[in-house]
PDB file of C-alpha atoms in Angstrom:
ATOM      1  CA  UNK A   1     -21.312  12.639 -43.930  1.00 53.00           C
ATOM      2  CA  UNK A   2     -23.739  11.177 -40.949  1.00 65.00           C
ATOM      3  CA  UNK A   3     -20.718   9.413 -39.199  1.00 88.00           C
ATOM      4  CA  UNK A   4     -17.390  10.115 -38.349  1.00 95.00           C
ATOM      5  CA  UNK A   5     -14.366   8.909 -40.416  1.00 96.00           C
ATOM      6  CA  UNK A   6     -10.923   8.611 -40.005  1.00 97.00           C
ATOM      7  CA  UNK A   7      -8.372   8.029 -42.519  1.00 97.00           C
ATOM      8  CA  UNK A   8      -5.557   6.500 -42.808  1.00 97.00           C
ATOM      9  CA  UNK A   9      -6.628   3.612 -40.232  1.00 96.00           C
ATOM     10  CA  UNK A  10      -3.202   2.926 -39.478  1.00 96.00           C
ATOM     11  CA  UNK A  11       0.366   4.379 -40.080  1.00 96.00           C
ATOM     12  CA  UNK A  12       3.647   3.560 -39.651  1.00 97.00           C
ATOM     13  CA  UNK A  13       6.564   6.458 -40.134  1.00 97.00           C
ATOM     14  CA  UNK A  14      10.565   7.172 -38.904  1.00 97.00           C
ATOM     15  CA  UNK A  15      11.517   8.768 -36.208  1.00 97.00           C
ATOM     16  CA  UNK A  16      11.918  12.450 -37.054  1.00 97.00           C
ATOM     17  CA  UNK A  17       9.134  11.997 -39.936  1.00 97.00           C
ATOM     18  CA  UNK A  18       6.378  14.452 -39.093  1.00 97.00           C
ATOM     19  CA  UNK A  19       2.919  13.252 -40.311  1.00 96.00           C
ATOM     20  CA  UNK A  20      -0.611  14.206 -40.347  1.00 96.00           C
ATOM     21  CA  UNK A  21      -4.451  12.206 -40.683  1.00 95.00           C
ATOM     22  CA  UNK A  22      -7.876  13.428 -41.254  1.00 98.00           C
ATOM     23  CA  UNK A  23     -10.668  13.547 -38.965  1.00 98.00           C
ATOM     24  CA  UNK A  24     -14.296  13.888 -41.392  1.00 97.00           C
ATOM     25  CA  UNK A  25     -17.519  14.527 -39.310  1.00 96.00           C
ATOM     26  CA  UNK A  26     -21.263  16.537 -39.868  1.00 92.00           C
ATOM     27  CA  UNK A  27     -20.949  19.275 -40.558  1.00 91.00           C
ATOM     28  CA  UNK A  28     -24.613  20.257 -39.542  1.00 89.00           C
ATOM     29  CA  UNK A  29     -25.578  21.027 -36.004  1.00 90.00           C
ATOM     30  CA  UNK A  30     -21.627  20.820 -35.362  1.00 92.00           C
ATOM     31  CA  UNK A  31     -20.486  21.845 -31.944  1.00 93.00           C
ATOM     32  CA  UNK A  32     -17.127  20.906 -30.861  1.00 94.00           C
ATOM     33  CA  UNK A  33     -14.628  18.325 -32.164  1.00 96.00           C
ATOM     34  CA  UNK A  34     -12.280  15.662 -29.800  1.00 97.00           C
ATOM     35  CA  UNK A  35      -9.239  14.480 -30.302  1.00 98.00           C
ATOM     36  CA  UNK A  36      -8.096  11.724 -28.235  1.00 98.00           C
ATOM     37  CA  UNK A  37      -4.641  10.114 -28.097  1.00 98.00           C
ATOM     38  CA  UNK A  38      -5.152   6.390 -26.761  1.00 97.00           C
ATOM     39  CA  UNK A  39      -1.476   4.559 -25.700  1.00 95.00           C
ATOM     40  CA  UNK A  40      -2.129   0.605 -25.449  1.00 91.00           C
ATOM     41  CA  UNK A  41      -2.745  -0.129 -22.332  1.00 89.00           C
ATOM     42  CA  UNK A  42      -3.743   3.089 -21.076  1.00 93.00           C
ATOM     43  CA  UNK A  43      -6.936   5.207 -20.932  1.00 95.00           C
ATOM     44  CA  UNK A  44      -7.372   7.600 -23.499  1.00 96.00           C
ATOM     45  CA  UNK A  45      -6.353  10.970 -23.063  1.00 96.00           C
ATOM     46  CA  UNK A  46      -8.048  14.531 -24.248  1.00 95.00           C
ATOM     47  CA  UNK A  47      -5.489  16.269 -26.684  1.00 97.00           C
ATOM     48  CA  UNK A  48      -7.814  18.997 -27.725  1.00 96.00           C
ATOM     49  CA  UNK A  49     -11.260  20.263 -27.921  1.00 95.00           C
ATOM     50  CA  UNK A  50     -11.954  22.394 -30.880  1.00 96.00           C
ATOM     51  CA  UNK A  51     -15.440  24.402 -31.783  1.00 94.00           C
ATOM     52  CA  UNK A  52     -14.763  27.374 -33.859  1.00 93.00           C
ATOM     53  CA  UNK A  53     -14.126  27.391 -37.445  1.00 94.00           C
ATOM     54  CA  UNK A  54     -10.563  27.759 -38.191  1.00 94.00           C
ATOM     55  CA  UNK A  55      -9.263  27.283 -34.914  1.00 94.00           C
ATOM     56  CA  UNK A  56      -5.957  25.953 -34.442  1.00 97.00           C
ATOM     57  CA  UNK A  57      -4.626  24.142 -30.965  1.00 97.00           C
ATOM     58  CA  UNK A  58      -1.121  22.903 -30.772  1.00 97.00           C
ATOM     59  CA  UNK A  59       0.171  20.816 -27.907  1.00 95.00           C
ATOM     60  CA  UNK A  60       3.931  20.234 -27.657  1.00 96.00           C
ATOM     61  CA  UNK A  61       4.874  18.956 -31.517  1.00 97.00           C
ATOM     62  CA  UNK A  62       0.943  18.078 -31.794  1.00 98.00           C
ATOM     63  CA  UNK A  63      -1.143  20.714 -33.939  1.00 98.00           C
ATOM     64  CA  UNK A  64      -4.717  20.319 -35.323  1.00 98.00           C
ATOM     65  CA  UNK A  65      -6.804  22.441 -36.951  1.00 98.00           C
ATOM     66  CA  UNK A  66     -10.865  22.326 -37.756  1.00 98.00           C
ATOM     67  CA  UNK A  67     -12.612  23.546 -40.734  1.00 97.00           C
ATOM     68  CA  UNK A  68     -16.510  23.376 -39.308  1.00 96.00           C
ATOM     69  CA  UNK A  69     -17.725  24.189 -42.717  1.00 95.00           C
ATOM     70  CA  UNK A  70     -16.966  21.555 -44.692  1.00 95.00           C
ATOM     71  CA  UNK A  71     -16.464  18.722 -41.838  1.00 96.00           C
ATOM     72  CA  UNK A  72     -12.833  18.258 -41.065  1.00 97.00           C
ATOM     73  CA  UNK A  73      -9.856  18.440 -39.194  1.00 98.00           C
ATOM     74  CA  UNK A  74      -6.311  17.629 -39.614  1.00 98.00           C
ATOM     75  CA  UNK A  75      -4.066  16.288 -37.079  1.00 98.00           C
ATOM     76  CA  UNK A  76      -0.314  17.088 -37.179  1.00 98.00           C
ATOM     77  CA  UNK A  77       2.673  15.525 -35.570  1.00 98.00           C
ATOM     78  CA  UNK A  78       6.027  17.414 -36.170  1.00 98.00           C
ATOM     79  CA  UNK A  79       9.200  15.117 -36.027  1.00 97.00           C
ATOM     80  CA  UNK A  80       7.494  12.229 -34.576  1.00 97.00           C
ATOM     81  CA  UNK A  81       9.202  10.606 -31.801  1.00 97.00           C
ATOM     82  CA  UNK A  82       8.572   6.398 -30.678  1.00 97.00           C
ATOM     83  CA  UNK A  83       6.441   7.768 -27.582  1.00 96.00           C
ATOM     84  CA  UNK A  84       3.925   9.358 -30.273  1.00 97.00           C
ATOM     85  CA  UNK A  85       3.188   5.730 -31.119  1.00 97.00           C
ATOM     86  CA  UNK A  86      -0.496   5.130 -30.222  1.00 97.00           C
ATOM     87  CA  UNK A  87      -4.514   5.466 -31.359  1.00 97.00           C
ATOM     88  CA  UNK A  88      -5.746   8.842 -32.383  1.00 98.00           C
ATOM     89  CA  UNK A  89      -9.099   8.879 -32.029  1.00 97.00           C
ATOM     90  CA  UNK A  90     -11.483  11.830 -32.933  1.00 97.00           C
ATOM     91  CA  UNK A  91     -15.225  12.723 -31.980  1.00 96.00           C
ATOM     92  CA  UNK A  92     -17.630  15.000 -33.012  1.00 95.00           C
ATOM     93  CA  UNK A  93     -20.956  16.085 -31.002  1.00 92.00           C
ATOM     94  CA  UNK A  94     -23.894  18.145 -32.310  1.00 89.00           C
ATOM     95  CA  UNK A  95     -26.118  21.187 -30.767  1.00 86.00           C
ATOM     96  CA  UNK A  96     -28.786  19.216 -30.212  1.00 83.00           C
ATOM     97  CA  UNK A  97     -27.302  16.362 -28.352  1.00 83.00           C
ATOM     98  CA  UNK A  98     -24.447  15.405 -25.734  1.00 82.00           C
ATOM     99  CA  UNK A  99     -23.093  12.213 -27.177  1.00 87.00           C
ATOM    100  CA  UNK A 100     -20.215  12.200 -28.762  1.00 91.00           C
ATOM    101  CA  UNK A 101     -19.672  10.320 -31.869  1.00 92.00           C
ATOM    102  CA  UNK A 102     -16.234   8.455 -32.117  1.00 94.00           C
ATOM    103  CA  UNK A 103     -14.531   7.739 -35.473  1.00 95.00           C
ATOM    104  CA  UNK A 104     -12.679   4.363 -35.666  1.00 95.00           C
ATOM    105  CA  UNK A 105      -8.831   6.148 -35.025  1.00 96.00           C
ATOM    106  CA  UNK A 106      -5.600   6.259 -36.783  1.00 97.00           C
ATOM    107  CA  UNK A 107      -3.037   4.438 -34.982  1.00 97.00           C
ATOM    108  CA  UNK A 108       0.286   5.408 -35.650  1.00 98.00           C
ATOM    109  CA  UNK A 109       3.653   3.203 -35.009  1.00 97.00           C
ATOM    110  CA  UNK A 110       6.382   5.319 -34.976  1.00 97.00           C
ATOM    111  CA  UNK A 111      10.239   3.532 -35.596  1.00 96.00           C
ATOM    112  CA  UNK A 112      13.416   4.506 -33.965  1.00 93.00           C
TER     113      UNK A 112
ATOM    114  CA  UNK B   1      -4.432  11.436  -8.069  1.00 62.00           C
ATOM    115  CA  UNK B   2      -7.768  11.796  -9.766  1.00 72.00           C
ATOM    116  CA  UNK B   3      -8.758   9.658 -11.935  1.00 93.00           C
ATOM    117  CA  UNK B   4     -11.245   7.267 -12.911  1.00 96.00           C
ATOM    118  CA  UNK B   5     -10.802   3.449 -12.184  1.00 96.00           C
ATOM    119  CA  UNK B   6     -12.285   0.644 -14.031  1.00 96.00           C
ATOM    120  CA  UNK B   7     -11.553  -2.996 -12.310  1.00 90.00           C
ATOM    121  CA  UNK B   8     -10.801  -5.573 -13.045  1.00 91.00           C
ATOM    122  CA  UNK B   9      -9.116  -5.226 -15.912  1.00 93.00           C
ATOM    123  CA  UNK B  10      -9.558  -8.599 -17.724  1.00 95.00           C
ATOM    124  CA  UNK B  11     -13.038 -10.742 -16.913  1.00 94.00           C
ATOM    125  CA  UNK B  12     -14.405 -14.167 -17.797  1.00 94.00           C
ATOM    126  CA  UNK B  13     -17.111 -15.011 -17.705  1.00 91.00           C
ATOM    127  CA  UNK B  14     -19.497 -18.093 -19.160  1.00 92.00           C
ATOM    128  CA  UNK B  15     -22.335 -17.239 -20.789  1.00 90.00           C
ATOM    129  CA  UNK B  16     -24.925 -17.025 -19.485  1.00 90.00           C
ATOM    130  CA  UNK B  17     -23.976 -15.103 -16.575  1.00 92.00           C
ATOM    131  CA  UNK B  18     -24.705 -11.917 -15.420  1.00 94.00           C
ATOM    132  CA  UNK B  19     -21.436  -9.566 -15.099  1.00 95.00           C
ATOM    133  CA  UNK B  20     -21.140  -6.578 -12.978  1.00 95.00           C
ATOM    134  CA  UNK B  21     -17.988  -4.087 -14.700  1.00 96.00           C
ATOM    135  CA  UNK B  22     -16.822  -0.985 -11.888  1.00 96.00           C
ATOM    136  CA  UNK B  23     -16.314   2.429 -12.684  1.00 97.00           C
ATOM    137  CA  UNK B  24     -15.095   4.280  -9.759  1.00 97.00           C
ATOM    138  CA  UNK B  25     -14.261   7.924 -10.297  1.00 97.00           C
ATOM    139  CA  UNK B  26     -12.729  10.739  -8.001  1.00 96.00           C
ATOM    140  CA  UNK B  27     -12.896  13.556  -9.902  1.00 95.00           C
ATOM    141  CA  UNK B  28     -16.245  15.311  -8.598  1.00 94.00           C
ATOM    142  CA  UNK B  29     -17.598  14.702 -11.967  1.00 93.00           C
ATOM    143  CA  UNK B  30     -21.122  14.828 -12.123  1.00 93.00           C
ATOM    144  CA  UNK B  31     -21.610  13.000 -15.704  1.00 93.00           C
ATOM    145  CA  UNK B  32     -20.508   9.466 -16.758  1.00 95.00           C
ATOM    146  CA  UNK B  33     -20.659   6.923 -19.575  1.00 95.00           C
ATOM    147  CA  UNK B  34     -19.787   3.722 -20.415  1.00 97.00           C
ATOM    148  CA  UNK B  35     -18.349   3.057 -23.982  1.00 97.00           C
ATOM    149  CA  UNK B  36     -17.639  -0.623 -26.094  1.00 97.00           C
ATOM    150  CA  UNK B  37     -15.540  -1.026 -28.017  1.00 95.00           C
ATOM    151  CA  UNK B  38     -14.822  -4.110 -31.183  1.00 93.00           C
ATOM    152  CA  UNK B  39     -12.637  -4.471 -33.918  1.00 88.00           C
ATOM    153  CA  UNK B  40     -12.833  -1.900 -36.431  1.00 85.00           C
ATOM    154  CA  UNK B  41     -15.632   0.313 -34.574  1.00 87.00           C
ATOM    155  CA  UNK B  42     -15.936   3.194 -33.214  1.00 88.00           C
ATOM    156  CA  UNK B  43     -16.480   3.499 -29.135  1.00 93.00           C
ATOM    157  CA  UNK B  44     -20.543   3.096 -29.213  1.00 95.00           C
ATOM    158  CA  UNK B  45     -22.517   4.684 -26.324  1.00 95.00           C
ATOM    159  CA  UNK B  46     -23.965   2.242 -23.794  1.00 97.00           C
ATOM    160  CA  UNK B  47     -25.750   4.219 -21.493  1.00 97.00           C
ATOM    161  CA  UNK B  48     -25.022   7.514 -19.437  1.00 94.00           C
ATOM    162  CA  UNK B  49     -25.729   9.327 -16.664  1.00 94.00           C
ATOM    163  CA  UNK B  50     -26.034  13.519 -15.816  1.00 91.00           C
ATOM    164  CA  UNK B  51     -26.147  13.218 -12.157  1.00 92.00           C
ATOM    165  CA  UNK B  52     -26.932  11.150  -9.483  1.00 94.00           C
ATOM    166  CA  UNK B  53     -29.816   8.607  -9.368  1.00 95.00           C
ATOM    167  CA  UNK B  54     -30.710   9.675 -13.042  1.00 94.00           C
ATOM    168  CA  UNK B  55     -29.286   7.258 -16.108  1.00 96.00           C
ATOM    169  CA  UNK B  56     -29.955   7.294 -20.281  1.00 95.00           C
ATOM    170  CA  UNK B  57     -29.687   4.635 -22.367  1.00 96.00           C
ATOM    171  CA  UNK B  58     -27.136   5.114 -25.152  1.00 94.00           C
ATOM    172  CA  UNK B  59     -26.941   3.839 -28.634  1.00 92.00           C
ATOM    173  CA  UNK B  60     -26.513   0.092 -27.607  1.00 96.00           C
ATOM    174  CA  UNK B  61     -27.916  -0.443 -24.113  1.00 96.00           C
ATOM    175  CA  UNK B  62     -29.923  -4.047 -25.189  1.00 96.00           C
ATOM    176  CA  UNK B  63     -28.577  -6.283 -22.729  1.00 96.00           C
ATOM    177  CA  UNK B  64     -27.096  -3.761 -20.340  1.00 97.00           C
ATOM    178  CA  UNK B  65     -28.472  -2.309 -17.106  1.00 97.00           C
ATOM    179  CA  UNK B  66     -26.788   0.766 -14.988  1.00 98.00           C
ATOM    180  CA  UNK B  67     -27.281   2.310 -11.526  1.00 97.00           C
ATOM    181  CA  UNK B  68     -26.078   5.774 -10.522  1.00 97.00           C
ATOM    182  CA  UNK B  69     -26.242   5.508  -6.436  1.00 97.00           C
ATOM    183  CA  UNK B  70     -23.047   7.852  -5.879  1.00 97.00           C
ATOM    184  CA  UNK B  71     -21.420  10.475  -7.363  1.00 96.00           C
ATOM    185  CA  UNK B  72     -18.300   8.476  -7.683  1.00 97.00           C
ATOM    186  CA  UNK B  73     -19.523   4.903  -8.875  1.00 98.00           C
ATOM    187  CA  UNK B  74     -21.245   3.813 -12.503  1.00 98.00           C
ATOM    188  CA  UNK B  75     -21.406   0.395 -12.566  1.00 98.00           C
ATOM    189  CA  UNK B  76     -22.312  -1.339 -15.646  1.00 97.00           C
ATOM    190  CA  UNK B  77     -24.089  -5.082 -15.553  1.00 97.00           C
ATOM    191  CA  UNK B  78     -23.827  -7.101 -19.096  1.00 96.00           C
ATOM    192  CA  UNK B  79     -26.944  -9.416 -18.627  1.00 94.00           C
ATOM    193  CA  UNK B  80     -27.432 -12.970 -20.120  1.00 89.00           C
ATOM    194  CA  UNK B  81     -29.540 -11.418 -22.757  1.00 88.00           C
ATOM    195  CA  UNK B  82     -26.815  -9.319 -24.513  1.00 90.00           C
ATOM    196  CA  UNK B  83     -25.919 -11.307 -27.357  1.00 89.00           C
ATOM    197  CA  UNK B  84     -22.579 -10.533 -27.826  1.00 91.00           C
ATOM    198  CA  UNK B  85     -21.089  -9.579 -24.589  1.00 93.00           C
ATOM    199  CA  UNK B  86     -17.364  -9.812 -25.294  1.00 95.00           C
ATOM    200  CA  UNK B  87     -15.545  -6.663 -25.971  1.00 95.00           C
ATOM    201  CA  UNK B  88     -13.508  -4.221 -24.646  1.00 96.00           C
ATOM    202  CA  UNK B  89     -15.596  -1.599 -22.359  1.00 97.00           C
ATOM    203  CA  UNK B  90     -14.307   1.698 -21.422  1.00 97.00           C
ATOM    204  CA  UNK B  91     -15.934   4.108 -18.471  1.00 97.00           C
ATOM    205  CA  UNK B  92     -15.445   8.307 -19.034  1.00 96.00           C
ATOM    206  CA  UNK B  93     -16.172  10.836 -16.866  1.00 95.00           C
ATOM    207  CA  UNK B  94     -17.108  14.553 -17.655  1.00 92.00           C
ATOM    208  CA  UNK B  95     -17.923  17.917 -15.431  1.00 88.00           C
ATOM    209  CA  UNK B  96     -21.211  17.587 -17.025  1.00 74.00           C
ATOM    210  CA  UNK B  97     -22.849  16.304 -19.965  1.00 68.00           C
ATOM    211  CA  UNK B  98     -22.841  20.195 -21.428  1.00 72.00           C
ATOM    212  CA  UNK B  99     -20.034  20.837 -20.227  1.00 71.00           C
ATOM    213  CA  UNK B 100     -17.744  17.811 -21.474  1.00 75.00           C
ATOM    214  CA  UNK B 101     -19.103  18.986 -24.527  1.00 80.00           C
ATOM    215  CA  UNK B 102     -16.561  21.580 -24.558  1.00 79.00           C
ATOM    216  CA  UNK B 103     -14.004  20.296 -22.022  1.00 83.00           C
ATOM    217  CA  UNK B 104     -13.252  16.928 -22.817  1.00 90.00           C
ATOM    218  CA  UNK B 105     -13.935  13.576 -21.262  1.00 93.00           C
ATOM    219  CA  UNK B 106     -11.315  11.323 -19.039  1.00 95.00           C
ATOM    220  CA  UNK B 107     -11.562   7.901 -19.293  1.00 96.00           C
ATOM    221  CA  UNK B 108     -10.784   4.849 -17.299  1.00 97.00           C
ATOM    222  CA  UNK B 109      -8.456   2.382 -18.886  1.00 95.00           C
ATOM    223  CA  UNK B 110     -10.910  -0.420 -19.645  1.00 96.00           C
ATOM    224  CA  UNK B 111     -12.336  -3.882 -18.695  1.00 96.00           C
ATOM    225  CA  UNK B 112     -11.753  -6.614 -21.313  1.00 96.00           C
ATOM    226  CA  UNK B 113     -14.902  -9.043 -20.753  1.00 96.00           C
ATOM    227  CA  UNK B 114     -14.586 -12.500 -22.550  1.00 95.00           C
ATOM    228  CA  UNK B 115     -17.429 -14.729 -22.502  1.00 92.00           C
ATOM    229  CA  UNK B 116     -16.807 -18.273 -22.812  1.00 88.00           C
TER     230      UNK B 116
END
């Protein structure tokens, strides 16, 4: 993988559903992985900032975890709620440089 | 509050013309970027800057030109000869450029530039 994918590119669930998408980035040279939440309207916010293998980071009813070796991480929501509604976006940067590279997000409506 | 400010928030402009996009920020960060954004891309990397006085051009910077004079202010100039100049841009902020690495970036909440 040279860029960074995310899948589904759009979801729609129930309130109470809990749901999850896929971040897939190089693996090579990997350094740390973003996750952004992104609320229309509003700047996008940091959720979590991952870099070791395996790590796990939960925020609230917001989990994620990061498998470095093979390129991914997963991004739960548990019981999604309306106010979860927005753009996850994810971005992965290398060793050997500071950019970031931004996959195209999963935006997720969420329906009372 | 810190935070980082982006003005104004919706611009027209007719091409042709040279635009000038803010970026305020008050958050003693000493590294910033500015980000586009179009339909079904990723945010792409216009240029960026480490610390004051010092810029880098980013993945896209053809038809863009920067200045860092302050600490606090990034403002971006989309020039007559970028091609396609409408988009949405978005400014970010970071304690460095190593160090947003691993801590994260905060972003402004974007100028949407239309040229007509």
């Amino acid at each position: 993988i040279l860029n960074v994918e995310q899948s589904p590119q759009s979801l729609h669930v129930q309130e109470g559903d809990s749901t999850n998408f896929t971040c897939s980035f190089p693996s090579s040279n990997f350094y740390a992985l973003h996750w952004y939440r992104w609320e229309t309207a509003k700047s996008p916010e940091a959720l979590f900032v991952m870099t070791l293998n395996g790590d796990e980071k939960k925020k609230g009813r917001i989990s994620a975890t990061l498998n470095t070796k093979e390129g991914y991480s997963y991004l739960y929501i548990k019981g999604s709620q309306p106010e979860d509604s927005a753009t996850y976006l994810c971005a992965s940067v290398s060793y050997n440089t500071d950019k970031l590279i931004f996959g195209t997000g999963t935006r997720l409506q969420v329906f009372p | 509050d810190g935070g980082i400010t982006q003005s104004p928030k919706y611009l027209f402009r007719k091409e042709g013309q040279n635009v000038t996009l803010s970026c305020e920020q008050n958050l003693n960060h000493d590294a910033m970027y500015w980000y586009r954004q179009d339909p079904g891309q990723g945010l792409r990397l216009i240029y960026y800057s480490q610390i004051v006085n010092d810029f880098q051009k980013g993945d896209i910077a053809e038809g863009y030109s920067v200045s860092r004079e302050k600490k606090e202010s990034f403002p971006l100039t989309v020039t007559s000869a970028q091609k396609n100049p409408t988009a949405f841009y978005l400014c970010a902020s970071s304690i460095g450029s190593a160090g947003g690495k691993a801590a994260g970036y905060t972003f402004g909440s974007g100028t949407r530039l239309t040229v007509v």
